[in-house]
Amino acid sequence: MDYFLTEEQKMIQELTEQIAREKIRPVRAELDESEQFPWEIMRILAQADLFGLYIPEQYGGMGGGIFENCLAVEKLGAACIGIATSFAASGLGAYPILLFGSEEMKQKYLPQIASGKRLAAFGLTEPGAGSDVSGIRTTAVKDGDSYILNGSKQWITNGGESEIYSVLAITDKAKGPRGASFFVVETGDPGFSFGKKEKKLGIRASATRELIFQDCRIPADRLIAKEGMGFVIAMKTFDKSRPGIGALGVGLAQGALDVAVEYARKRVQFDKPIISFQAIQHKLADMATKTEASRALIYSVARYMDSEPREVSKVAAMAKLYAGDVAMEVATNAVQVLGGYGYMKDYPVEKMMRDAKILQIYEGTNEIQRNIIGQELNKEYGRLKESFF
Amino acid sequence: MHIVVCIKQVPDTKNVRIDPDTHTLVRQGVESIINPFDMFAVEGALKIKDENGARVTVLTMGPPQAAEALRDTLGLGADDAVLLSDRAFAGSDTWATSTTLAAAVRKMGDVDLVICGKQAVDGDTAQVGPEMAALLDVPFATFVKKIDVARSGSITVHRQTDEGTEVWKVQLPALVTVIKELGEPRVPSLRHKMRAKKAEIAVWGNSELGLDPNSTGLCGSFTQVVRVFSPQRRGSRVQLEGSIENQVEQLFQYLKKARVPGL
């Protein structure tokens, strides 16, 4: 399919495809096995200017948008979404600063993030607050020119590897959801430490750790925007980042489809390549159709969002929901096409199937995405004067 | 510091076929790549640029489409590129090639270091680098795996030889040919790639170089390919079998029968 990309967008695809082919594919199985953080690949992505794709040029970025970032993430994700997640998580951590930070804060942090010299991360989830963000307990109390943070964040992607963290904490418990605020916390801040590295089903090259704040004192100017803006910042950040998660799904589905079709053409049973059997053909046809539909949706949503419309929550949720579900389905079916070989670690689809599951869970479970879409539909149709009966 | 890297476009050796009638390389439909050893040369130059600061110019001689290979090296971070392209250069052997490349380096004037791959994977002669050094009258080191730049207008190079590693101090200007151990070539960066896309690549013909027409191309070549052929299959072969002692005995008797002197 031709998606009428610009020269620059094609260049992003070309470059990320080269990195995926030459640098990621040869090491993905090993990093999955050893659970080592892919620092060498992060260095390559940094040298290739990719960490700054969506960051404006005045802050050292490439001045692209969500779409450009999606194109990169898709190609990297086709090789390994564990590694691509480590890359994308820095963007998630950067968005609160990019969208709501003061000019001074942007000048300080964005060039470091854009150059890939320092990775960022996003700290929201807590043991008691996942889908229900209002359950967060981490507090930030103002003390003169400082804030003092106490509490912990759970399952933070890039935790312990990143140096810049956007962290959500309660500044005024009485105000409920309006009492939360975002802060920038840096590695080395007093009272800031990390828990153990989590063992995971998939995306094992990515690092997931607990962030621990024990009387963690940070300068007051690390507050992003104003007190009480926390939930708004979280929601706007997720709106921006969700198409990227969808793009990881498109990449993973494409990667699994590529392996499945190549295998089906070569594998001979009953004296014929198995792709000649309809049972396999139909499976591959559905996998290919859904992968392309998923890509078309992600590209449309990303381009639409780059035009900066007012309401994006519904389409951003659709992008994440659909591409994540398709990735899970396509990866599962790729394993089925490869049969016993697919179940073994000698072929990459076993890893892809384990990896795909996270796409339905992180950055808002797919159930939460359906909630968002449902609520937005209710609002949208409530505003209409017209009846369709 | 001004570094010139010489590169060559070669057929992708992974898909090379030989025409059974003409015994020449089938070039049609075979993708051209930059000679892999030249990619190590580019990487070596860019490393020096990263660490010490340098201007890197990439130089090649070839048909107009060789400009694409130069563009690829600009995408990696080289500063400038020069293509030597002229009908008068066609049919060059290694000497005529070296003559032409050396003339271009001389025309640039301010070159401190020339880096070449140790050899090209199509011809495998490993002659062009040393010949250029001779023509430029500068010291050279071959099979280099490490280059350290000193402040005093010299470099220290580590040469890989069959016996081990030799460490040489080489006065600049100089020429080195490099091997894989110098470092894996980097991937392009988006900024460099974008700049490369729009970059004007200088094309120099013989009117720019001003060489005697008798010293370039086919006329300037001491060697000419008269005929290309595949070696005949050897007729008789003897395979020895049995225990090692037994095989040695058989071999000894065989050589004795063949009247090998001293046996």
PDB file of N, CA and C in Angstrom, chain B residues 2-32:
ATOM      1  N   HIS B   2      42.108  17.410   7.524  1.00  0.00           N
ATOM      2  CA  HIS B   2      41.269  17.051   6.374  1.00  0.00           C
ATOM      3  C   HIS B   2      41.563  15.603   5.982  1.00  0.00           C
ATOM      4  N   ILE B   3      40.519  14.775   6.055  1.00  0.00           N
ATOM      5  CA  ILE B   3      40.685  13.352   5.735  1.00  0.00           C
ATOM      6  C   ILE B   3      39.942  13.053   4.432  1.00  0.00           C
ATOM      7  N   VAL B   4      40.601  12.369   3.522  1.00  0.00           N
ATOM      8  CA  VAL B   4      39.928  11.898   2.307  1.00  0.00           C
ATOM      9  C   VAL B   4      39.767  10.387   2.402  1.00  0.00           C
ATOM     10  N   VAL B   5      38.541   9.931   2.170  1.00  0.00           N
ATOM     11  CA  VAL B   5      38.291   8.488   2.156  1.00  0.00           C
ATOM     12  C   VAL B   5      37.973   8.083   0.728  1.00  0.00           C
ATOM     13  N   CYS B   6      38.698   7.086   0.220  1.00  0.00           N
ATOM     14  CA  CYS B   6      38.437   6.600  -1.131  1.00  0.00           C
ATOM     15  C   CYS B   6      37.507   5.392  -1.056  1.00  0.00           C
ATOM     16  N   ILE B   7      36.439   5.445  -1.838  1.00  0.00           N
ATOM     17  CA  ILE B   7      35.519   4.301  -1.846  1.00  0.00           C
ATOM     18  C   ILE B   7      35.323   3.804  -3.273  1.00  0.00           C
ATOM     19  N   LYS B   8      34.804   2.585  -3.374  1.00  0.00           N
ATOM     20  CA  LYS B   8      34.518   1.997  -4.678  1.00  0.00           C
ATOM     21  C   LYS B   8      33.163   1.299  -4.619  1.00  0.00           C
ATOM     22  N   GLN B   9      32.399   1.480  -5.681  1.00  0.00           N
ATOM     23  CA  GLN B   9      31.144   0.735  -5.795  1.00  0.00           C
ATOM     24  C   GLN B   9      31.457  -0.632  -6.373  1.00  0.00           C
ATOM     25  N   VAL B  10      30.973  -1.661  -5.722  1.00  0.00           N
ATOM     26  CA  VAL B  10      31.208  -3.027  -6.218  1.00  0.00           C
ATOM     27  C   VAL B  10      29.874  -3.772  -6.281  1.00  0.00           C
ATOM     28  N   PRO B  11      29.798  -4.823  -7.103  1.00  0.00           N
ATOM     29  CA  PRO B  11      28.568  -5.614  -7.102  1.00  0.00           C
ATOM     30  C   PRO B  11      28.428  -6.309  -5.752  1.00  0.00           C
ATOM     31  N   ASP B  12      27.199  -6.401  -5.255  1.00  0.00           N
ATOM     32  CA  ASP B  12      26.947  -7.069  -3.986  1.00  0.00           C
ATOM     33  C   ASP B  12      27.389  -8.528  -4.110  1.00  0.00           C
ATOM     34  N   THR B  13      28.475  -8.856  -3.423  1.00  0.00           N
ATOM     35  CA  THR B  13      29.088 -10.176  -3.627  1.00  0.00           C
ATOM     36  C   THR B  13      28.208 -11.327  -3.180  1.00  0.00           C
ATOM     37  N   LYS B  14      27.154 -10.986  -2.425  1.00  0.00           N
ATOM     38  CA  LYS B  14      26.262 -12.058  -1.993  1.00  0.00           C
ATOM     39  C   LYS B  14      25.504 -12.652  -3.185  1.00  0.00           C
ATOM     40  N   ASN B  15      25.320 -11.836  -4.256  1.00  0.00           N
ATOM     41  CA  ASN B  15      24.538 -12.323  -5.402  1.00  0.00           C
ATOM     42  C   ASN B  15      25.331 -12.309  -6.704  1.00  0.00           C
ATOM     43  N   VAL B  16      26.619 -12.564  -6.645  1.00  0.00           N
ATOM     44  CA  VAL B  16      27.393 -12.484  -7.883  1.00  0.00           C
ATOM     45  C   VAL B  16      27.283 -13.773  -8.696  1.00  0.00           C
ATOM     46  N   ARG B  17      27.078 -13.609 -10.000  1.00  0.00           N
ATOM     47  CA  ARG B  17      27.092 -14.769 -10.897  1.00  0.00           C
ATOM     48  C   ARG B  17      28.093 -14.487 -12.018  1.00  0.00           C
ATOM     49  N   ILE B  18      28.649 -15.541 -12.564  1.00  0.00           N
ATOM     50  CA  ILE B  18      29.594 -15.405 -13.667  1.00  0.00           C
ATOM     51  C   ILE B  18      28.903 -15.904 -14.943  1.00  0.00           C
ATOM     52  N   ASP B  19      28.999 -15.109 -16.001  1.00  0.00           N
ATOM     53  CA  ASP B  19      28.434 -15.526 -17.284  1.00  0.00           C
ATOM     54  C   ASP B  19      29.265 -16.705 -17.810  1.00  0.00           C
ATOM     55  N   PRO B  20      28.621 -17.847 -18.068  1.00  0.00           N
ATOM     56  CA  PRO B  20      29.403 -19.032 -18.457  1.00  0.00           C
ATOM     57  C   PRO B  20      30.104 -18.871 -19.817  1.00  0.00           C
ATOM     58  N   ASP B  21      29.583 -17.997 -20.691  1.00  0.00           N
ATOM     59  CA  ASP B  21      30.202 -17.832 -22.016  1.00  0.00           C
ATOM     60  C   ASP B  21      31.343 -16.824 -21.987  1.00  0.00           C
ATOM     61  N   THR B  22      31.093 -15.642 -21.413  1.00  0.00           N
ATOM     62  CA  THR B  22      32.112 -14.589 -21.453  1.00  0.00           C
ATOM     63  C   THR B  22      33.051 -14.648 -20.257  1.00  0.00           C
ATOM     64  N   HIS B  23      32.680 -15.406 -19.219  1.00  0.00           N
ATOM     65  CA  HIS B  23      33.454 -15.531 -17.982  1.00  0.00           C
ATOM     66  C   HIS B  23      33.578 -14.203 -17.234  1.00  0.00           C
ATOM     67  N   THR B  24      32.720 -13.264 -17.557  1.00  0.00           N
ATOM     68  CA  THR B  24      32.753 -12.002 -16.820  1.00  0.00           C
ATOM     69  C   THR B  24      31.577 -11.957 -15.848  1.00  0.00           C
ATOM     70  N   LEU B  25      31.657 -10.988 -14.932  1.00  0.00           N
ATOM     71  CA  LEU B  25      30.631 -10.795 -13.921  1.00  0.00           C
ATOM     72  C   LEU B  25      29.309 -10.390 -14.577  1.00  0.00           C
ATOM     73  N   VAL B  26      28.224 -11.023 -14.176  1.00  0.00           N
ATOM     74  CA  VAL B  26      26.911 -10.573 -14.638  1.00  0.00           C
ATOM     75  C   VAL B  26      26.515  -9.393 -13.763  1.00  0.00           C
ATOM     76  N   ARG B  27      26.554  -8.182 -14.320  1.00  0.00           N
ATOM     77  CA  ARG B  27      26.270  -6.990 -13.524  1.00  0.00           C
ATOM     78  C   ARG B  27      24.800  -6.611 -13.570  1.00  0.00           C
ATOM     79  N   GLN B  28      24.122  -7.113 -14.602  1.00  0.00           N
ATOM     80  CA  GLN B  28      22.721  -6.749 -14.758  1.00  0.00           C
ATOM     81  C   GLN B  28      21.893  -7.275 -13.584  1.00  0.00           C
ATOM     82  N   GLY B  29      21.086  -6.405 -13.024  1.00  0.00           N
ATOM     83  CA  GLY B  29      20.207  -6.819 -11.942  1.00  0.00           C
ATOM     84  C   GLY B  29      20.920  -7.078 -10.623  1.00  0.00           C
ATOM     85  N   VAL B  30      22.231  -6.857 -10.592  1.00  0.00           N
ATOM     86  CA  VAL B  30      22.954  -7.034  -9.328  1.00  0.00           C
ATOM     87  C   VAL B  30      23.123  -5.671  -8.677  1.00  0.00           C
ATOM     88  N   GLU B  31      22.706  -5.582  -7.439  1.00  0.00           N
ATOM     89  CA  GLU B  31      22.764  -4.310  -6.732  1.00  0.00           C
ATOM     90  C   GLU B  31      24.221  -3.932  -6.440  1.00  0.00           C
ATOM     91  N   SER B  32      24.518  -2.657  -6.563  1.00  0.00           N
ATOM     92  CA  SER B  32      25.852  -2.200  -6.210  1.00  0.00           C
ATOM     93  C   SER B  32      25.877  -1.808  -4.741  1.00  0.00           C
TER      94      SER B  32
END
